[in-house]
CSV table of C-alpha atoms in Angstrom, one decimal:
chain,number,residue,atom,x,y,z
B,1457,MET,CA,68.8,46.1,-25.1
B,1458,ASP,CA,66.7,48.5,-22.8
B,1459,GLU,CA,63.3,48.7,-22.8
B,1460,GLN,CA,62.7,52.0,-24.7
B,1461,MET,CA,65.0,50.3,-27.6
B,1462,ILE,CA,63.1,47.1,-27.6
B,1463,LYS,CA,60.1,48.8,-28.0
B,1464,LYS,CA,61.3,50.9,-30.9
B,1465,ASN,CA,62.6,47.9,-32.4
B,1466,ASN,CA,59.1,46.0,-32.3
B,1467,MET,CA,57.2,48.7,-33.7
B,1468,LYS,CA,59.6,49.4,-36.4
B,1469,LEU,CA,59.6,45.8,-37.3
B,1470,TYR,CA,56.0,45.1,-37.0
B,1471,PRO,CA,54.3,46.7,-40.3
B,1472,ILE,CA,57.2,44.5,-42.4
B,1473,TYR,CA,56.6,41.5,-40.2
B,1474,LYS,CA,52.7,41.9,-41.3
B,1475,MET,CA,53.3,42.4,-44.6
B,1476,PHE,CA,54.8,38.8,-44.8
B,1477,ALA,CA,53.0,37.1,-41.9
B,1478,TRP,CA,49.4,38.4,-41.5
B,1479,ASP,CA,48.1,35.8,-43.1
B,1480,LEU,CA,48.9,33.4,-46.0
B,1481,LEU,CA,50.2,34.8,-49.4
B,1482,PHE,CA,49.7,32.9,-52.6
B,1483,TYR,CA,47.2,31.0,-51.4
B,1484,TYR,CA,43.6,32.3,-51.3
B,1485,ALA,CA,43.3,32.9,-54.9
B,1486,ILE,CA,43.5,29.5,-55.9
B,1487,ILE,CA,43.1,27.3,-52.7
B,1488,PHE,CA,39.6,26.5,-53.4
B,1489,LEU,CA,40.9,25.3,-57.1
B,1490,PHE,CA,43.5,23.3,-55.4
B,1491,GLN,CA,41.4,21.2,-52.9
B,1492,THR,CA,38.7,20.7,-56.0
B,1493,GLN,CA,41.0,20.2,-59.0
B,1494,VAL,CA,44.1,19.1,-57.7
B,1495,LYS,CA,43.1,17.4,-54.3
B,1496,GLY,CA,39.4,16.0,-55.3
B,1497,LEU,CA,37.5,17.6,-52.6
B,1498,SER,CA,34.0,18.9,-53.3
B,1499,PRO,CA,33.0,22.4,-52.7
B,1500,ALA,CA,31.0,21.3,-49.7
B,1501,LEU,CA,33.9,19.3,-48.3
B,1502,VAL,CA,35.8,22.6,-48.7
B,1503,LEU,CA,33.6,24.4,-46.3
B,1504,LEU,CA,33.5,21.2,-44.1
B,1505,GLY,CA,37.2,21.6,-43.9
B,1506,ASP,CA,36.7,25.3,-42.9
B,1507,SER,CA,34.4,24.2,-40.0
B,1508,PHE,CA,36.9,21.8,-39.1
B,1509,TYR,CA,39.6,24.6,-38.9
B,1510,ALA,CA,37.2,26.9,-36.7
B,1511,ILE,CA,36.4,23.8,-34.2
B,1512,PHE,CA,40.5,23.5,-33.7
B,1513,ARG,CA,40.8,26.8,-33.3
B,1514,VAL,CA,38.1,26.8,-30.5
B,1515,ALA,CA,39.4,23.5,-28.9
B,1516,PHE,CA,42.8,24.7,-28.7
B,1517,GLN,CA,42.5,28.4,-27.6
B,1518,ILE,CA,42.8,27.9,-23.9
B,1519,PHE,CA,45.7,25.8,-24.3
B,1520,CYS,CA,47.4,28.3,-26.5
B,1521,ILE,CA,46.9,30.9,-24.0
B,1522,ASN,CA,48.6,28.9,-21.6
B,1523,ILE,CA,51.6,28.6,-23.7
B,1524,VAL,CA,51.6,32.3,-24.3
B,1525,ASP,CA,51.5,33.5,-20.9
B,1526,SER,CA,54.0,30.6,-19.7
B,1527,PHE,CA,56.8,31.3,-22.5
B,1528,GLY,CA,56.2,34.6,-23.7
B,1529,LYS,CA,54.5,36.4,-26.9
B,1530,GLN,CA,57.7,36.2,-28.7
B,1531,LYS,CA,58.2,32.6,-28.5
B,1532,ALA,CA,54.8,31.7,-29.0
B,1533,LEU,CA,54.7,33.9,-32.3
B,1534,LEU,CA,57.7,32.2,-33.2
B,1535,LEU,CA,55.8,28.5,-32.7
B,1536,GLY,CA,52.6,29.9,-34.5
B,1537,ASN,CA,54.7,30.6,-37.6
B,1538,ILE,CA,56.5,27.5,-37.4
B,1539,LEU,CA,52.9,25.3,-37.3
B,1540,VAL,CA,51.7,27.6,-39.9
B,1541,SER,CA,54.6,26.8,-42.4
B,1542,THR,CA,54.3,22.7,-41.6
B,1543,SER,CA,50.6,22.8,-42.3
B,1544,ILE,CA,51.5,24.0,-45.7
B,1545,LEU,CA,54.0,21.4,-46.1
B,1546,ILE,CA,51.6,18.6,-45.3
B,1547,LEU,CA,48.8,20.3,-47.8
B,1548,LEU,CA,51.7,20.2,-50.6
B,1549,LEU,CA,52.5,16.2,-49.5
B,1550,GLY,CA,49.4,14.9,-48.4
B,1551,ASN,CA,46.4,13.2,-50.5
B,1552,SER,CA,44.2,11.7,-47.9
B,1553,PHE,CA,41.0,13.2,-46.4
B,1554,PHE,CA,42.6,12.9,-43.0
B,1555,THR,CA,45.7,14.9,-43.6
B,1556,LEU,CA,43.8,17.4,-46.2
B,1557,ILE,CA,41.0,18.2,-43.7
B,1558,ILE,CA,42.1,16.9,-40.2
B,1559,LEU,CA,45.8,17.7,-40.0
B,1560,VAL,CA,46.0,20.7,-42.0
B,1561,ASN,CA,43.4,22.3,-40.3
B,1562,ILE,CA,44.4,21.4,-36.7
B,1563,ILE,CA,47.8,22.1,-36.9
B,1564,GLN,CA,47.1,25.7,-38.8
B,1565,ALA,CA,44.2,26.5,-36.3
B,1566,ILE,CA,47.3,26.1,-33.3
B,1567,GLY,CA,49.4,28.1,-35.1
B,1568,PHE,CA,47.0,30.9,-35.8
B,1569,ASN,CA,45.7,30.9,-32.5
B,1570,PHE,CA,49.3,31.9,-31.3
B,1571,LYS,CA,49.3,34.6,-34.3
B,1572,ALA,CA,46.1,35.9,-33.4
B,1573,SER,CA,47.0,36.3,-29.9
B,1574,CYS,CA,50.4,37.8,-29.8
B,1575,GLU,CA,50.6,39.8,-32.9
B,1576,PRO,CA,48.3,42.7,-31.7
B,1577,ALA,CA,49.5,42.4,-28.1
B,1578,ILE,CA,53.0,42.4,-29.3
B,1579,LEU,CA,52.6,45.7,-30.9
B,1580,SER,CA,50.3,47.3,-28.2
B,1581,ASP,CA,52.8,46.2,-25.5
B,1582,SER,CA,55.5,48.3,-27.4
B,1583,ILE,CA,53.6,51.6,-27.6
B,1584,PRO,CA,54.3,54.0,-25.2
B,1585,GLN,CA,51.4,54.8,-22.8
B,1586,SER,CA,50.3,58.6,-23.7
B,1587,SER,CA,46.7,60.3,-24.8
B,1588,SER,CA,48.0,59.7,-28.3
B,1589,SER,CA,48.7,55.7,-27.8
B,1590,SER,CA,45.2,54.7,-29.4
B,1591,LYS,CA,46.0,56.8,-32.8
B,1592,LEU,CA,49.6,55.3,-33.1
B,1593,TYR,CA,48.5,51.8,-32.5
B,1594,SER,CA,45.8,52.3,-35.2
B,1595,LYS,CA,48.5,54.1,-37.8
B,1596,ILE,CA,51.0,51.2,-37.3
B,1597,GLU,CA,48.4,48.4,-37.3
B,1598,GLY,CA,47.3,50.0,-40.4
B,1599,LYS,CA,50.5,50.4,-42.1
B,1600,GLY,CA,51.0,46.8,-41.8
B,1601,ASN,CA,48.0,45.9,-43.0
B,1602,SER,CA,48.3,48.0,-45.9
B,1603,PHE,CA,51.6,46.5,-46.6
B,1604,TYR,CA,50.0,43.1,-46.5
B,1605,TYR,CA,47.1,44.1,-49.1
B,1606,ILE,CA,49.8,45.6,-51.6
B,1607,PHE,CA,52.1,42.1,-51.4
B,1608,ASP,CA,49.1,40.1,-51.4
B,1609,ALA,CA,47.6,42.0,-54.4
B,1610,ILE,CA,51.2,41.5,-56.3
B,1611,SER,CA,51.0,37.9,-55.7
B,1612,SER,CA,47.5,37.3,-56.4
B,1613,ALA,CA,48.0,38.8,-59.6
B,1614,SER,CA,50.5,35.9,-60.5
B,1615,THR,CA,48.9,33.2,-58.9
B,1616,GLY,CA,46.3,32.2,-61.4
B,1617,PHE,CA,48.9,32.2,-63.9
B,1618,LEU,CA,51.1,30.4,-62.0
B,1619,TYR,CA,48.5,27.9,-61.1
B,1620,VAL,CA,47.9,27.0,-64.8
B,1621,VAL,CA,51.6,26.4,-65.5
B,1622,ASN,CA,51.6,23.7,-62.5
B,1623,PRO,CA,48.7,24.0,-59.8
B,1624,TYR,CA,51.7,23.1,-57.1
B,1625,ILE,CA,53.7,26.2,-57.8
B,1626,PRO,CA,51.5,29.0,-55.9
B,1627,ILE,CA,51.4,26.6,-53.0
B,1628,ILE,CA,55.1,25.9,-52.6
B,1629,ILE,CA,55.6,29.7,-53.0
B,1630,CYS,CA,53.3,30.3,-50.1
B,1631,PHE,CA,55.5,27.5,-48.0
B,1632,ILE,CA,58.4,29.8,-48.4
B,1633,PHE,CA,56.9,32.9,-47.6
B,1634,CYS,CA,55.7,31.2,-44.2
B,1635,LEU,CA,59.4,30.2,-43.8
B,1636,VAL,CA,60.1,34.1,-44.3
B,1637,SER,CA,57.6,35.2,-41.7
B,1638,THR,CA,59.2,32.6,-39.0
B,1639,ILE,CA,62.6,34.2,-39.5
B,1640,ILE,CA,61.3,37.5,-39.3
B,1641,SER,CA,59.3,36.7,-36.2
B,1642,LEU,CA,62.9,35.9,-34.2
B,1643,ALA,CA,63.7,39.8,-34.7
B,1644,PHE,CA,61.1,40.7,-32.0
B,1645,ASN,CA,61.9,40.8,-28.5
B,1646,GLU,CA,59.9,40.5,-25.4
B,1647,PRO,CA,59.4,43.7,-23.3
B,1648,ILE,CA,60.9,43.9,-20.3
B,1649,ASP,CA,57.7,44.3,-18.2
B,1650,ASP,CA,56.0,41.2,-20.1
B,1651,LEU,CA,59.3,39.2,-19.1
B,1652,LYS,CA,58.6,40.0,-15.1
B,1653,ASN,CA,54.9,39.0,-15.5
B,1654,LYS,CA,56.0,35.6,-17.5
B,1655,GLN,CA,58.1,35.0,-14.3
B,1656,LYS,CA,55.4,35.6,-12.1
B,1657,GLN,CA,53.4,33.3,-14.2
B,1658,LYS,CA,55.9,30.3,-13.5
B,1659,SER,CA,55.3,30.6,-9.9
B,1660,VAL,CA,51.8,30.0,-9.7
B,1661,GLY,CA,50.3,26.7,-10.0
B,1662,PHE,CA,48.7,25.0,-13.1
B,1663,ILE,CA,45.3,25.1,-11.4
B,1664,SER,CA,45.7,28.7,-10.1
B,1665,TYR,CA,46.4,29.7,-13.6
B,1666,TYR,CA,43.3,28.6,-14.9
B,1667,LYS,CA,41.3,30.2,-12.5
B,1668,ASP,CA,43.0,33.1,-13.2
B,1669,ILE,CA,42.2,33.0,-17.0
B,1670,LEU,CA,38.5,31.9,-15.8
B,1671,LYS,CA,38.1,35.0,-13.5
B,1672,THR,CA,39.6,36.9,-16.6
B,1673,PHE,CA,37.2,35.7,-18.8
B,1674,LYS,CA,34.1,36.0,-16.7
B,1675,GLN,CA,35.4,39.9,-16.2
B,1676,ILE,CA,35.5,40.3,-19.9
B,1677,ILE,CA,32.1,39.2,-20.6
B,1678,ARG,CA,30.7,41.2,-17.6
B,1679,SER,CA,32.2,44.3,-19.9
B,1680,SER,CA,28.7,45.3,-21.5
B,1681,ARG,CA,31.2,47.3,-23.9
B,1682,LEU,CA,33.5,44.2,-24.6
B,1683,LYS,CA,30.7,41.7,-24.9
B,1684,ALA,CA,29.0,43.9,-27.7
B,1685,LEU,CA,31.9,44.2,-29.6
B,1686,LEU,CA,32.8,40.3,-29.1
B,1687,ILE,CA,29.1,39.7,-30.3
B,1688,PHE,CA,29.7,42.0,-33.4
B,1689,SER,CA,33.1,40.5,-34.2
B,1690,LEU,CA,31.8,37.1,-34.2
B,1691,CYS,CA,29.0,37.9,-36.7
B,1692,PHE,CA,31.4,39.8,-38.9
B,1693,TRP,CA,34.3,37.7,-39.2
B,1694,ALA,CA,31.8,34.7,-39.8
B,1695,ILE,CA,30.5,36.5,-43.0
B,1696,LEU,CA,33.5,37.9,-43.8
B,1697,SER,CA,35.4,34.4,-43.4
B,1698,VAL,CA,32.9,32.7,-45.5
B,1699,PHE,CA,33.0,34.9,-48.3
B,1700,THR,CA,36.5,34.0,-49.2
B,1701,THR,CA,35.0,30.4,-50.2
B,1702,LEU,CA,32.2,31.6,-51.7
B,1703,ARG,CA,33.7,34.4,-53.7
B,1704,SER,CA,35.9,31.6,-55.6
B,1705,SER,CA,32.6,29.4,-55.6
B,1706,ILE,CA,30.4,31.9,-57.5
B,1707,LEU,CA,33.2,32.7,-60.1
B,1708,VAL,CA,33.7,29.0,-60.6
B,1709,ASP,CA,29.6,29.3,-61.1
B,1710,ILE,CA,29.5,32.1,-63.7
B,1711,GLY,CA,32.4,30.7,-65.7
B,1712,VAL,CA,35.3,32.7,-65.0
B,1713,PRO,CA,38.5,31.3,-66.3
B,1714,GLU,CA,41.0,30.2,-63.5
B,1715,GLN,CA,43.9,32.3,-64.6
B,1716,TYR,CA,41.7,35.6,-63.8
B,1717,PHE,CA,41.3,34.2,-60.1
B,1718,GLY,CA,44.3,35.7,-59.3
B,1719,ILE,CA,44.0,39.1,-60.6
B,1720,ILE,CA,40.4,39.6,-59.3
B,1721,VAL,CA,41.9,38.8,-55.9
B,1722,ALA,CA,44.8,41.1,-56.5
B,1723,CYS,CA,42.2,43.7,-57.3
B,1724,TYR,CA,40.5,43.2,-54.1
B,1725,GLN,CA,43.7,43.4,-51.9
B,1726,VAL,CA,44.8,46.6,-53.4
B,1727,ILE,CA,41.4,48.1,-52.7
B,1728,ALA,CA,41.5,46.8,-49.3
B,1729,SER,CA,45.0,48.2,-49.0
B,1730,ILE,CA,44.1,52.0,-50.0
B,1731,SER,CA,40.7,51.5,-47.4
B,1732,SER,CA,42.8,50.2,-44.5
B,1733,ARG,CA,45.2,53.4,-44.8
B,1734,LYS,CA,42.1,55.3,-44.7
B,1735,GLN,CA,40.8,54.3,-41.3
B,1736,GLN,CA,41.2,57.1,-39.4
B,1737,TRP,CA,38.9,59.1,-42.3
B,1738,PHE,CA,36.0,56.1,-41.9
B,1739,HIS,CA,36.2,56.6,-38.3
B,1740,ASN,CA,36.2,60.4,-38.5
B,1741,ARG,CA,33.5,60.4,-41.0
B,1742,PHE,CA,31.2,57.4,-39.3
B,1743,ARG,CA,32.4,57.9,-35.5
B,1744,ASN,CA,30.1,55.5,-33.7
B,1745,ARG,CA,28.1,54.5,-37.2
B,1746,ALA,CA,31.2,53.2,-38.7
B,1747,LEU,CA,30.4,49.2,-37.5
B,1748,THR,CA,26.8,50.0,-38.7
B,1749,PHE,CA,28.1,51.2,-42.3
B,1750,PHE,CA,30.4,47.9,-42.6
B,1751,ALA,CA,28.0,45.6,-41.5
B,1752,PHE,CA,25.2,46.8,-43.9
B,1753,VAL,CA,27.3,47.0,-46.9
B,1754,ILE,CA,28.4,43.4,-46.6
B,1755,SER,CA,25.2,42.1,-46.0
B,1756,LEU,CA,23.6,43.9,-48.6
B,1757,SER,CA,26.4,43.0,-51.1
B,1758,PHE,CA,25.6,39.4,-50.6
B,1759,ILE,CA,21.8,39.6,-51.2
B,1760,PHE,CA,22.7,42.1,-54.4
B,1761,THR,CA,25.1,39.5,-55.5
B,1762,GLY,CA,22.8,36.4,-55.5
B,1763,LEU,CA,19.5,38.1,-56.8
B,1764,LEU,CA,21.3,39.2,-59.9
B,1765,VAL,CA,23.2,36.0,-60.5
B,1766,VAL,CA,20.1,34.3,-60.0
B,1767,CYS,CA,18.4,36.4,-62.7
B,1768,ASN,CA,21.1,35.1,-65.0
B,1769,ILE,CA,20.8,38.2,-67.4
B,1770,SER,CA,24.1,37.6,-69.1
B,1771,TYR,CA,27.9,36.4,-68.2
B,1772,THR,CA,28.7,40.2,-68.4
B,1773,VAL,CA,26.1,41.7,-66.1
B,1774,SER,CA,26.6,38.7,-63.7
B,1775,LEU,CA,30.4,39.2,-63.9
B,1776,SER,CA,30.3,42.8,-63.5
B,1777,ILE,CA,27.9,42.4,-60.6
B,1778,VAL,CA,30.0,39.7,-59.0
B,1779,LEU,CA,33.3,42.3,-59.1
B,1780,LEU,CA,31.5,45.1,-57.9
B,1781,THR,CA,30.4,43.8,-54.8
B,1782,ILE,CA,33.7,42.3,-54.5
B,1783,THR,CA,35.2,45.4,-54.4
B,1784,LEU,CA,32.4,46.6,-51.9
B,1785,ILE,CA,33.7,44.1,-49.5
B,1786,GLY,CA,37.2,45.1,-50.1
B,1787,ILE,CA,36.8,48.6,-49.4
B,1788,ILE,CA,34.9,47.8,-45.8
B,1789,LYS,CA,37.4,45.0,-45.1
B,1790,GLY,CA,40.7,47.2,-44.8
B,1791,PRO,CA,39.4,49.7,-42.4
B,1792,TYR,CA,37.0,47.1,-40.7
B,1793,LEU,CA,40.1,45.2,-39.5
B,1794,THR,CA,42.3,47.8,-38.1
B,1795,LEU,CA,39.4,49.6,-36.3
B,1796,ILE,CA,37.9,46.4,-34.5
B,1797,GLN,CA,41.5,45.8,-33.1
B,1798,LYS,CA,41.6,49.4,-32.0
B,1799,TYR,CA,38.1,49.6,-30.3
B,1800,PHE,CA,39.0,46.0,-28.6
B,1801,ASN,CA,42.5,47.6,-27.6
B,1802,SER,CA,41.4,50.9,-26.1
B,1803,PHE,CA,40.0,49.7,-22.7
B,1804,SER,CA,43.1,46.8,-22.1
B,1805,ASN,CA,46.7,46.8,-20.4
B,1806,HIS,CA,49.8,44.8,-21.3
B,1807,GLU,CA,48.7,42.0,-18.5
B,1808,VAL,CA,45.4,41.2,-20.2
B,1809,ASN,CA,45.7,42.0,-24.0
B,1810,THR,CA,46.5,38.2,-25.0
B,1811,LYS,CA,43.7,37.4,-23.1
B,1812,ILE,CA,40.9,39.8,-24.9
B,1813,PHE,CA,42.4,39.1,-28.3
B,1814,ALA,CA,42.3,35.2,-27.2
B,1815,VAL,CA,38.5,35.3,-26.4
B,1816,LYS,CA,37.9,37.6,-29.3
B,1817,SER,CA,39.8,35.0,-31.7
B,1818,LEU,CA,37.8,32.3,-29.9
B,1819,LEU,CA,34.2,33.7,-30.6
B,1820,GLU,CA,35.2,34.5,-34.0
B,1821,ASN,CA,35.9,30.9,-34.5
B,1822,LEU,CA,32.5,30.0,-33.4
B,1823,GLY,CA,31.1,32.2,-35.4
B,1824,ARG,CA,33.0,31.1,-38.3
B,1825,LEU,CA,32.4,27.2,-37.5
B,1826,ALA,CA,28.6,27.8,-37.4
B,1827,LEU,CA,28.3,29.8,-40.4
B,1828,SER,CA,30.6,27.4,-42.5
B,1829,LEU,CA,28.4,24.3,-41.4
B,1830,PHE,CA,25.3,26.1,-42.7
B,1831,ALA,CA,27.2,27.2,-45.8
B,1832,SER,CA,28.4,23.8,-46.6
B,1833,PHE,CA,24.9,22.5,-45.7
B,1834,LEU,CA,23.5,25.1,-48.1
B,1835,LEU,CA,25.8,24.1,-51.1
B,1836,SER,CA,24.9,20.6,-50.9
B,1837,ILE,CA,21.1,21.2,-51.4
B,1838,THR,CA,21.1,24.6,-53.7
B,1839,THR,CA,23.5,26.7,-55.6
B,1840,THR,CA,26.1,29.3,-54.6
B,1841,ALA,CA,23.8,32.3,-55.3
B,1842,TYR,CA,21.0,31.0,-53.4
B,1843,THR,CA,23.4,30.5,-50.4
B,1844,TYR,CA,24.5,34.3,-51.0
B,1845,ILE,CA,20.8,35.6,-50.8
B,1846,ILE,CA,19.9,33.1,-47.4
B,1847,ILE,CA,23.1,34.2,-45.7
B,1848,GLY,CA,22.9,38.1,-46.7
B,1849,PHE,CA,19.2,38.2,-45.7
B,1850,MET,CA,19.9,36.0,-42.3
B,1851,PHE,CA,22.8,38.8,-41.5
B,1852,PHE,CA,21.0,41.9,-42.6
B,1853,ILE,CA,18.2,41.0,-39.8
B,1854,ILE,CA,20.9,39.8,-37.1
B,1855,PHE,CA,22.9,43.2,-37.5
B,1856,ILE,CA,19.7,45.2,-37.2
B,1857,PHE,CA,18.9,43.5,-33.9
B,1858,LEU,CA,22.8,43.7,-32.8
B,1859,LEU,CA,23.6,47.2,-34.1
B,1860,ASN,CA,20.5,48.1,-31.7
B,1861,TYR,CA,21.9,46.5,-28.8
B,1862,MET,CA,25.1,47.9,-29.1
B,1863,LYS,CA,23.6,51.6,-29.5
B,1864,THR,CA,23.6,52.3,-25.7
B,1865,ARG,CA,27.1,50.3,-25.1
B,1866,VAL,CA,29.7,51.2,-27.5
B,1867,GLY,CA,30.9,54.7,-28.9
B,1868,LEU,CA,30.3,56.4,-25.9
B,1869,ARG,CA,32.4,59.0,-24.1
B,1870,PRO,CA,34.6,57.3,-21.6
B,1871,ASP,CA,33.4,58.8,-18.5
B,1872,LYS,CA,29.9,57.4,-19.6
B,1873,TYR,CA,31.0,53.9,-19.6
B,1874,PRO,CA,30.4,52.0,-16.3
B,1875,LYS,CA,33.0,50.7,-14.4
B,1876,GLU,CA,33.0,46.8,-15.4
B,1877,ASP,CA,34.0,48.4,-18.8
B,1878,LEU,CA,37.0,50.4,-17.4
B,1879,ILE,CA,38.6,47.1,-15.4
B,1880,PHE,CA,41.1,46.6,-17.8
B,1881,ASP,CA,42.0,50.3,-18.5
B,1882,GLU,CA,45.7,51.2,-18.1
B,1883,LYS,CA,46.4,52.5,-14.6
């Protein structure tokens, strides 16, 4: 298969792959209930587990980059899906604190490290370089995201009812779809240019390789544009990640029956799917203020949710407010995840994009780690509603200072960027 056919095959396959493999299906709607009710963990321990996951993502990041560069993106992606499948199997079978908190999270962390570095890079490498490359990238990425949200919505709608029948059923189905993702990842092909780069990588020594990684990391950090985007991505991913657990916790606190958890998550994913398809509209509508809009919507949603639940007006009002804020966060989640990948991809090339996405993943998980530990501490001393309020106010202030810092560094015309910001531009 020639280079052009390889790239066409990858672009055609990518949205289908992402529909099954972007994240865990039949999982998030009930994992909080599964861990607390079936496995006997407390809400604070569940968030502690999220912290361990983030620690392992950070600890193994450079090791994973080495594997990707040594063996290629397709093989590393396959390995990542195998490891994620293994982690779900251990979750099904394990009962001890070690297996549920340490072993599951360490294997899943390494697997998702590979996936986070390889998935966007494989798509980026497969898109022909032209003036419309960025639009084509966001179109395919958005299509894949939308497919996933729709499929996840369908699965989530039934997850709560399946959980009531037998809590192990959703996790077993999740494991099956992890295996499907693994099989699909076999169909990707490494672009010929990447194979040549891999051969070059094998010819250099171990010490030289790590010196090259550190040099690249330093170049990434010296780019004021990338640095600003990385800090924003760290903060936004942290609050978006902790929202997944806090969403379930507050639904439990206000007394929502377990079988409706899946329906709520399904609606959330449908909304994210629709808004993901509209990512270009968000970009055109807000331009360089899109990230500002996303930041204030999510932080104010946290504050608003916490305050209304604390007031404890009535079950109906509390549920309505929680559902409204879940809807708002779903609206911004879809386009954010597509646009942020597009922004990072704008000034990179195929030789360095895995490292840029790896640094992004590394910092996002540092943020997730810090916020998960903080949220776990808050849940151990106060209610979920007050945790929402504290985190919302904290990030509202952080985003004000951060967005002011980004004003002169992100969203400029290409000719306005300093040379440090164009060092990874495709020649």
